[in-house]
XYZ file of C-alpha atoms in Angstrom:
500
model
C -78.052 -7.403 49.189
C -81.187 -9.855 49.485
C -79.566 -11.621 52.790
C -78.012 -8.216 53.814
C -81.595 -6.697 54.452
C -82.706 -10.305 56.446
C -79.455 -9.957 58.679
C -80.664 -6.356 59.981
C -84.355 -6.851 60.048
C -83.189 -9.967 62.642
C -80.359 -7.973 64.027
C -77.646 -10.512 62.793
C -74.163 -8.995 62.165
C -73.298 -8.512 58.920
C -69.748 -9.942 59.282
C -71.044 -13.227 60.680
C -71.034 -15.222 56.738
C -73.122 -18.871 56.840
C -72.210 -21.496 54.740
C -74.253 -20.466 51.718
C -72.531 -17.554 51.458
C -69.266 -18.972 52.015
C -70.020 -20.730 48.783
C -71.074 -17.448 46.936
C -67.903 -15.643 47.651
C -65.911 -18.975 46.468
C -67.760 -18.945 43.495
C -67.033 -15.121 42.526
C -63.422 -15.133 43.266
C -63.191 -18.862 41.151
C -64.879 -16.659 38.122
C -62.595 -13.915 38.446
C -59.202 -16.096 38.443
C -60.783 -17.989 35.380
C -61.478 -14.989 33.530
C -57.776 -13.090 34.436
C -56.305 -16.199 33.765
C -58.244 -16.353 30.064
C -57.312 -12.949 29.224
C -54.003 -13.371 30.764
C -52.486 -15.977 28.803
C -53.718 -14.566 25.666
C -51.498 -11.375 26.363
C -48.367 -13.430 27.674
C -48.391 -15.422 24.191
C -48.639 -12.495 21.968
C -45.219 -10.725 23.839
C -43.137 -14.358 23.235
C -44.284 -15.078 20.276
C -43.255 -10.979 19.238
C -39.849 -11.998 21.197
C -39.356 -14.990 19.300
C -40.102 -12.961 15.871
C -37.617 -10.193 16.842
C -34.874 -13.114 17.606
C -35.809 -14.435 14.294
C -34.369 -11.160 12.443
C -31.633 -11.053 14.516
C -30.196 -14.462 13.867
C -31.185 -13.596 9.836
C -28.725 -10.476 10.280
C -26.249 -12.294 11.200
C -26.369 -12.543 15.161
C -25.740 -16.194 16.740
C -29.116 -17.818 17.519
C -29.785 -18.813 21.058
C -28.509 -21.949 22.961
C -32.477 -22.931 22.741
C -32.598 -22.664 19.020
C -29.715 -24.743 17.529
C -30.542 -23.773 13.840
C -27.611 -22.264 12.220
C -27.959 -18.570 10.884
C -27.287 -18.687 7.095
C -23.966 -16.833 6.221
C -23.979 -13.201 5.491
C -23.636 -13.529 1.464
C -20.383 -11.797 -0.399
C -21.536 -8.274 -1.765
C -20.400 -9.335 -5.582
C -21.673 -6.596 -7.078
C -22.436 -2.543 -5.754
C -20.748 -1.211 -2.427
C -20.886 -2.787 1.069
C -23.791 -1.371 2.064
C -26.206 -2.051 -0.979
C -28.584 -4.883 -0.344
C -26.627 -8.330 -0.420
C -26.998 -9.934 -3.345
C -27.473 -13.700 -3.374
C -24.163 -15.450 -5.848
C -25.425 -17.836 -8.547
C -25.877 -21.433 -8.078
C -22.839 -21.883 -10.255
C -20.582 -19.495 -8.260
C -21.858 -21.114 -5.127
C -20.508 -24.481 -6.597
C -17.143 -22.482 -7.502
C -16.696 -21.191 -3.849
C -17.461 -24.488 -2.101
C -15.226 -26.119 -4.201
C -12.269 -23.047 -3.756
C -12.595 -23.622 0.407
C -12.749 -27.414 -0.051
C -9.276 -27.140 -1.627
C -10.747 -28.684 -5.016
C -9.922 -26.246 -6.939
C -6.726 -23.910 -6.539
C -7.980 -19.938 -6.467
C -4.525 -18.653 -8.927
C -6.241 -20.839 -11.826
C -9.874 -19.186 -11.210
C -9.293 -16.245 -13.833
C -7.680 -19.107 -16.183
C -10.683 -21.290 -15.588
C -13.577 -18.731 -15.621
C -11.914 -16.626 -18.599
C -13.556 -13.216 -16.452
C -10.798 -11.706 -13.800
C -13.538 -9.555 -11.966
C -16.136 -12.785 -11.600
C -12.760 -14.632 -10.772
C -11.900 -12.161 -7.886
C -15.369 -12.103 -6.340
C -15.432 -15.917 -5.971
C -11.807 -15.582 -3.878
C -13.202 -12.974 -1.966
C -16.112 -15.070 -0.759
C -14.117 -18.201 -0.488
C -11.595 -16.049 1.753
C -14.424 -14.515 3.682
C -15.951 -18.036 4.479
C -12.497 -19.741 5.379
C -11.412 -17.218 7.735
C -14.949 -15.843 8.431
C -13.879 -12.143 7.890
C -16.530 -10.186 6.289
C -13.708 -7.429 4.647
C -16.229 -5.469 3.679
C -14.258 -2.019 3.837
C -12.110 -3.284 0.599
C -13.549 -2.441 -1.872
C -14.200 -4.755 -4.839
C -16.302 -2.887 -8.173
C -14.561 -0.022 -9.624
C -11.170 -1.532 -10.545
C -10.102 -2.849 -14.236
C -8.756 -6.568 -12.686
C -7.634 -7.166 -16.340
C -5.215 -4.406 -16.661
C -3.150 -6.696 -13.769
C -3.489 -10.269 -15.171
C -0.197 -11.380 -15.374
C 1.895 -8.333 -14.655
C 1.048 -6.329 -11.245
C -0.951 -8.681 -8.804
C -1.948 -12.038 -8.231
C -4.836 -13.777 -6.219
C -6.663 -10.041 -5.873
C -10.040 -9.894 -3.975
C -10.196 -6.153 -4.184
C -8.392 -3.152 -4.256
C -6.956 -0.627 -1.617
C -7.699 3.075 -1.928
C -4.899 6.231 -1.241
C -5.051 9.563 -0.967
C -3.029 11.408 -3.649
C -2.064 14.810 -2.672
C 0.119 17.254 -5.123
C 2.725 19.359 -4.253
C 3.727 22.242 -6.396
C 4.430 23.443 -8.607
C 7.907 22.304 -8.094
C 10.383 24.620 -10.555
C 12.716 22.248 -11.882
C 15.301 23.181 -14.993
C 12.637 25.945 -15.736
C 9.812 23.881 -15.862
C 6.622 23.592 -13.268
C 5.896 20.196 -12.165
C 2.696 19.305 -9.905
C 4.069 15.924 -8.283
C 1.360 13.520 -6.892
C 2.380 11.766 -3.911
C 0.288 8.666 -2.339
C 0.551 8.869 1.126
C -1.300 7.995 4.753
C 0.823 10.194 6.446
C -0.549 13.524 7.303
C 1.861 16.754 6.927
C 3.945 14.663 3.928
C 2.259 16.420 1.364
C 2.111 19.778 3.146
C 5.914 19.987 4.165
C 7.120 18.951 0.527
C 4.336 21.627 -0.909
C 6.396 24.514 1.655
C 9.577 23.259 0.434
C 8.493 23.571 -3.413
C 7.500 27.012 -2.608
C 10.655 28.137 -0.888
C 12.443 26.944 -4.303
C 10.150 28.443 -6.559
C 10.855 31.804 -4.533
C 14.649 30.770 -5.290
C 14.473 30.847 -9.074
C 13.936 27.370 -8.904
C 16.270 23.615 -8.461
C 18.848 22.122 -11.335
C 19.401 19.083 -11.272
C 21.690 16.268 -13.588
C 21.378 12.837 -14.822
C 24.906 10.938 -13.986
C 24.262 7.909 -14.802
C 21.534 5.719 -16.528
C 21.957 2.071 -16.806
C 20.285 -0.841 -14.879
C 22.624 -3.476 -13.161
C 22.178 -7.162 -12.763
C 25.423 -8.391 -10.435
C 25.448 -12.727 -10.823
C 27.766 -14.600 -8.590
C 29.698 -17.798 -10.134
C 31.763 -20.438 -7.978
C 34.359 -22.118 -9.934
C 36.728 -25.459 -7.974
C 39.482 -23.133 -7.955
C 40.358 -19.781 -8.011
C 42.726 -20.102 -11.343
C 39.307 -20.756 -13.079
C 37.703 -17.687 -11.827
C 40.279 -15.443 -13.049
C 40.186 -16.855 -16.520
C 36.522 -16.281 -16.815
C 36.825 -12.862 -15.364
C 39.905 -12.114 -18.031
C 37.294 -13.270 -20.858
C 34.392 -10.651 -19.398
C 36.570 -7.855 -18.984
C 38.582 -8.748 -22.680
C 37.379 -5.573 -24.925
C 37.285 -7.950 -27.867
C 34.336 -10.204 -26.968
C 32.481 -7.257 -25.913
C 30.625 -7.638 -29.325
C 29.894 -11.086 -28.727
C 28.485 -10.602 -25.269
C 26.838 -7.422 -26.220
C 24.959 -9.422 -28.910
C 23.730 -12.727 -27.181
C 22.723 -10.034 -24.052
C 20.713 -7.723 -26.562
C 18.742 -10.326 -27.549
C 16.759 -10.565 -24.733
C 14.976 -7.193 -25.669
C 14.804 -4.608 -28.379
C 15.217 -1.577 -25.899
C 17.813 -3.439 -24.005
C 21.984 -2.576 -24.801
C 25.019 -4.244 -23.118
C 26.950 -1.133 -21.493
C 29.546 -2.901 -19.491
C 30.542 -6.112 -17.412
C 32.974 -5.394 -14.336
C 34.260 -8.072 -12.186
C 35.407 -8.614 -8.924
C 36.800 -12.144 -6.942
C 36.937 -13.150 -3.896
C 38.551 -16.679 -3.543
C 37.497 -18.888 -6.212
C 33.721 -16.910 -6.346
C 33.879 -14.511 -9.281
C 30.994 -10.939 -8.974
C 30.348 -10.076 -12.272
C 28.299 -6.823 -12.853
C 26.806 -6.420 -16.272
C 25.009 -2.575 -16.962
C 22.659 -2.101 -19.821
C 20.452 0.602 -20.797
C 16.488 -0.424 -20.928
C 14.622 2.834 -22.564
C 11.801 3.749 -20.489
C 11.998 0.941 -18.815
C 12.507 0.497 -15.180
C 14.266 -2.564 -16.832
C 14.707 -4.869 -13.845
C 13.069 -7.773 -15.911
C 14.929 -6.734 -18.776
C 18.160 -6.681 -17.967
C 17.597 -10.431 -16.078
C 16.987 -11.809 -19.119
C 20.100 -10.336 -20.968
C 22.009 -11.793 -17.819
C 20.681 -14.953 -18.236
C 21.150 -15.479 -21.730
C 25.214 -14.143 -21.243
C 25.602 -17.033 -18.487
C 23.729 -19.833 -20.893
C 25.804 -19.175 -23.254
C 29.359 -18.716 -21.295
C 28.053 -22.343 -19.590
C 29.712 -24.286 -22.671
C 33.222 -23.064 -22.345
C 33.192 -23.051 -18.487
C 30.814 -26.000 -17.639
C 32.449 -25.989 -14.513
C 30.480 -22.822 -13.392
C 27.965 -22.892 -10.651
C 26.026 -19.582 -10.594
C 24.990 -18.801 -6.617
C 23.184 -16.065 -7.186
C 21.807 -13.768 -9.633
C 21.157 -10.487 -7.576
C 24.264 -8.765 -5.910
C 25.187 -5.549 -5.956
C 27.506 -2.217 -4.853
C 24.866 0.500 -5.882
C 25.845 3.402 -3.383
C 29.221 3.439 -5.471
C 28.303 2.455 -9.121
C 24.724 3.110 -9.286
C 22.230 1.448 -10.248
C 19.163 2.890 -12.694
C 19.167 6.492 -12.956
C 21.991 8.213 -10.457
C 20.923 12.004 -10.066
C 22.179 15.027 -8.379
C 19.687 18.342 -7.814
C 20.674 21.398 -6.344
C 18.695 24.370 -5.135
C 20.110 28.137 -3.479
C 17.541 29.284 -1.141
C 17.302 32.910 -0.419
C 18.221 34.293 2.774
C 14.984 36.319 2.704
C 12.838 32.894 1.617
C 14.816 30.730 4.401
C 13.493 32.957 7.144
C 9.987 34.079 5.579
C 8.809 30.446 4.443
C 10.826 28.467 6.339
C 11.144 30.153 9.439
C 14.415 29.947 10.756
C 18.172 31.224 9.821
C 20.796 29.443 7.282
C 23.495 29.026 10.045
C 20.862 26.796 11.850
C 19.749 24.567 8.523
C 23.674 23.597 7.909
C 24.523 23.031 12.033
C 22.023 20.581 11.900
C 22.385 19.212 8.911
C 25.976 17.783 9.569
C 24.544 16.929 13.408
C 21.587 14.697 12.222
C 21.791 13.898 8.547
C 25.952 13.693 8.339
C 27.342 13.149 11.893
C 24.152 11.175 13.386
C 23.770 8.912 10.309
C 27.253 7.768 10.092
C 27.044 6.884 14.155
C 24.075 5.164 13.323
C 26.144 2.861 10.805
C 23.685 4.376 7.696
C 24.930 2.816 4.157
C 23.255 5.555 1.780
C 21.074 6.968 4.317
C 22.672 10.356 4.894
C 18.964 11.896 4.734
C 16.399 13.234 6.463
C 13.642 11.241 5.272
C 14.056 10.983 0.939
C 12.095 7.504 1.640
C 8.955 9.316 2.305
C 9.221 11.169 -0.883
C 10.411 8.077 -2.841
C 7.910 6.029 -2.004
C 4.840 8.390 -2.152
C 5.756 9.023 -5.521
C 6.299 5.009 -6.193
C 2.805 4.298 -5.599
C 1.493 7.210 -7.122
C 3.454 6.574 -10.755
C 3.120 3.016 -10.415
C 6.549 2.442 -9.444
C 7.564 -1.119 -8.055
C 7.596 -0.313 -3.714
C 9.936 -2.335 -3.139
C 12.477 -0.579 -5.509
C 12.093 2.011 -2.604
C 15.353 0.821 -0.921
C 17.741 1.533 -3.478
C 16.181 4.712 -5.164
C 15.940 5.925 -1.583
C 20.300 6.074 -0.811
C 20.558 9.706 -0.918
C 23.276 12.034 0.861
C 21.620 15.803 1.752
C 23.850 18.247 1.653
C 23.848 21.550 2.922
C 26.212 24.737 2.863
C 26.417 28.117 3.548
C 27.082 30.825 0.165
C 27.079 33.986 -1.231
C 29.056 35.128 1.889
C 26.981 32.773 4.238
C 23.768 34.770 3.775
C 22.345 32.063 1.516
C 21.723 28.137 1.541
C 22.879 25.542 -1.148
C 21.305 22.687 -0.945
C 21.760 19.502 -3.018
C 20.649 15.705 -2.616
C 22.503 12.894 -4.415
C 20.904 10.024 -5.430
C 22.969 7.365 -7.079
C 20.156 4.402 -7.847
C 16.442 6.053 -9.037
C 14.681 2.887 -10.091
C 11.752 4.326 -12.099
C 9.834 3.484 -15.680
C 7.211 4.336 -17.624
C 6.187 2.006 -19.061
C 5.412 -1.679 -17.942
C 4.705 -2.654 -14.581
C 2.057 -0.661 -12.572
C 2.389 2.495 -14.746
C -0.224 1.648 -17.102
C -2.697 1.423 -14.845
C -5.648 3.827 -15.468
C -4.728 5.748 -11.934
C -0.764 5.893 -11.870
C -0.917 6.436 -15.898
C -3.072 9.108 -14.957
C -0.619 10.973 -12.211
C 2.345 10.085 -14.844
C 0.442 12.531 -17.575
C 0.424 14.909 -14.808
C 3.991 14.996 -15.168
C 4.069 14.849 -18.837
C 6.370 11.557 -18.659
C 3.358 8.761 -19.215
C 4.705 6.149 -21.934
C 7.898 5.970 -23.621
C 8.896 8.985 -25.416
C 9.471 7.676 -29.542
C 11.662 10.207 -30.397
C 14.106 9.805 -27.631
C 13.629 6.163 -25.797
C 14.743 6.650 -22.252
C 14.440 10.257 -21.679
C 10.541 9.744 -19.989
C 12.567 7.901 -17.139
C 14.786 10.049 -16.932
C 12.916 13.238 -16.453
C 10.991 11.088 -13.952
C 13.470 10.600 -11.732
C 14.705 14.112 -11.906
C 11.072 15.005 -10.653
C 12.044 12.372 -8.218
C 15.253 14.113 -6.899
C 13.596 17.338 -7.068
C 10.554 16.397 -4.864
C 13.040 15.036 -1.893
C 15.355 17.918 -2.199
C 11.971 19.989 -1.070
C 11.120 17.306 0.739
C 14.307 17.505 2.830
C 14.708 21.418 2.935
C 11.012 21.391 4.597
C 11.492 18.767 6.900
C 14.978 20.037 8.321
C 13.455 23.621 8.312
C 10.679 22.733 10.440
C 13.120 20.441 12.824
C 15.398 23.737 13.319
C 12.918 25.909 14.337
C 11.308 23.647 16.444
C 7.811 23.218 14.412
C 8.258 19.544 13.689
C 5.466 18.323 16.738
C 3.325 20.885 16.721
C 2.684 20.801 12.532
C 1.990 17.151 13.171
C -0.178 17.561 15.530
C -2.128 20.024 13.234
C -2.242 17.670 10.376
C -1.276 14.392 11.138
C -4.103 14.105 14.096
C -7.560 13.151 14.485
C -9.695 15.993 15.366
C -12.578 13.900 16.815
C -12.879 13.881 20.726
C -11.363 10.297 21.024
C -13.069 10.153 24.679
C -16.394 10.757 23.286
C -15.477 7.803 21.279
C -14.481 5.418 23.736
C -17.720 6.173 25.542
């Protein structure tokens, strides 16, 4: 301001600058850049070193650190104990040592409940082992809340968890004049609801009948002899009523529920198909009667040491049977067939010889002359602790349906020939299937009459795919098949929403 006030007193322009001044207007701007420059990189430190902490957590949580920061992120620890979402908790020292050792193939994981004498510890370890070998976090199954020592030995091996169904009920089911509620397990939305309509149409009815044919479980070895003249003389030894006794005795031995019914035999070339039939109580009896088999051929191997057993599974079930062979019948009102099920008699049996009869035989079915028994079977299966696999045989089953009572009403019946159910043993005394199996009033073997638990359960069996069937071929008559599905066997979230 100073030199300002000398430049117009001498009438000097103000823009001419000298070289003082030059100097003085260097000097300001050089203190301004230092001080922005102070302050400034202050402010830039403070956002990357806030960056750096906020990588930091992220690579803790699990995300892959940055190409800049070659530290490995720690593994996400196995959630041993409370649900996926609790805080993780880390494993002890000595678990850690168990784990490393697991995925370093030191230590097999089927001898870790033998080893660690504790089945849930035991299936934790395998679960982290598996998780860090495949790197697989699994963390929807579910590990806590299951009893892994009701399965040591007899249901599952190598578990890391457990898998969770639905159980629905359909009912009440009138069957021989009683009311059954029958749980089914199932994924499959509209199961439960179609077997539920075709309960009710029977109940309306006065209710299904059914009968136990047959009850024996079947074990069908195959021997090879050198010549066919060798066959025939063991088969005339089987079939020989008087060593009947014998056989029945070295077979019984194998269990104190299990009794020799029959052996039949059958030969083609010098193989001989023997087919022995025992009764196993309550028992599903598939181990049972495999060890009453197997005794029978150690002991026919010293008189004909020339006998090379192929195989010790074969079998003609569709004819013979195998386990529990049922038939269950049902009349359906011609007022019930139209209110509940919505369509006309005429209709049900048209398409029942097009699709079940006509269309399965085209389709080169062996027992499958069904709609869909499977889906019954097997819901119930898992649901009593039935063996799944069993499914295949227990599901043969030929629907039948006819006109009556002047063709106003419907008879319906389903035959079964090979229900494979138990119990006891197995899954069924597990604390969820025993639990669906006292639903039914059929849990454990029944003292006073050994056998008839199974067999009621396989009657509830029948009787749940004759409803089963009824619904399903009601609802493919009147056209209602798609549109029910689409009701309850459809997500009713916006899936594009989703996507998005």
């Amino acid at each position: 301001m100073r030199r300002w006030r000398e430049k117009i007193r001498a009438s000097t322009p103000l823009h001419v600058v000298g070289l003082a001044e030059m100097l003085a207007i260097f000097g300001l701007i050089a203190s301004l850049i230092y001080l922005l420059s102070f302050f400034g990189i202050a402010f830039v430190q403070s956002i990357v070193s806030s960056s750096d902490d906020d990588e930091d957590f992220l690579v803790g949580s699990g995300r892959p650190a940055p190409a800049q920061a070659p530290a490995p992120a720690p593994p996400a620890p196995c959630s041993l104990l409370g649900s996926p979402a609790a805080a993780p908790e880390k494993m002890p020292e000595e678990d850690e040592d168990i784990v490393a050792s697991v995925v370093a193939g030191k230590i097999p994981s089927y001898v870790l409940e033998t080893k660690l004498g504790d089945c849930r510890r035991a299936a934790g370890i395998r679960r982290e082992a598996v998780r860090r070998i495949t790197g697989r976090q699994i963390e929807g199954l579910p590990l806590d809340g299951f009893d892994y020592d009701s399965i040591l030995g007899q249901c599952c091996e190598l578990p890391v968890g457990y898998v969770q169904l639905p159980v629905g009920i359909a009912g009440p089911l009138l069957l021989d004049g009683q009311r059954f509620y029958v749980p089914m397990a199932t994924t499959e939305g509209c199961l439960v609801a179609s077997t539920n309509r075709g309960c009710k149409a029977i109940a309306e009815s006065g209710g299904a009948f059914s009968v136990v044919l047959r009850d024996g479980m079947t074990r069908a070895p195959v021997a090879r002899f050198p010549t066919a003249r060798r066959a025939a003389e063991l088969k005339a030894f089987l079939e020989d009523p008087a060593n009947f006794e014998t056989l029945s005795m070295v077979f019984n031995r194998s269990s104190r529920f299990a009794r020799l019914q029959g052996v039949q035999c059958a030969m083609a070339g010098r193989n001989l198909y023997m087919r022995f039939t025992c009764s196993t109580g309550d028992a599903m009896g598939m181990n049972m009667v495999s060890k009453g088999v197997q005794n029978v051929l150690d002991f026919l191997q010293d008189d004909f040491p020339d006998m090379d057993v192929i195989s010790i599974s074969a079998a003609v079930n569709w004819i013979e049977g195998r386990g529990k062979s049922v038939v269950c019948e049902a009349v359906i009102k011609e007022e019930v067939v139209k209110k509940v099920l919505k369509t006309n008699v005429q209709s049900l049996v048209e398409l029942n010889t097009i699709k079940n009869l006509a269309g399965s035989a085209i389709a080169g079915a062996l027992g499958g002359f069904n709609a869909h028994a499977s889906n019954i079977v097997t819901a119930i299966f898992i649901a009593t602790g039935q063996d799944p696999a069993q499914n295949v045989e227990s599901s043969h089953c030929i629907t039948m349906l006819e006109p009556v009572n002047d063709g106003k009403d419907l008879h319906i019946s389903v035959t079964m020939p090979s229900i494979e159910v138990g119990t006891v043993g197995g899954g069924t005394q597990l604390a969820s299937q025993a639990a669906c199996l006292d639903l039914l009033g059929v849990k454990g073997a029944n003292r006073e009459s050994p056998g008839s638990n199974a067999r009621l359960l396989a009657t509830v069996v029948a009787g749940g795919v004759l409803a089963g069937e009824l619904s399903l071929l009601s609802a493919l008559a009147a056209g209602q098949l798609v549109k029910s599905h689409m009701k309850y066997n459809r997500s009713s979230k916006d899936m594009s929403k989703v996507a998005s």
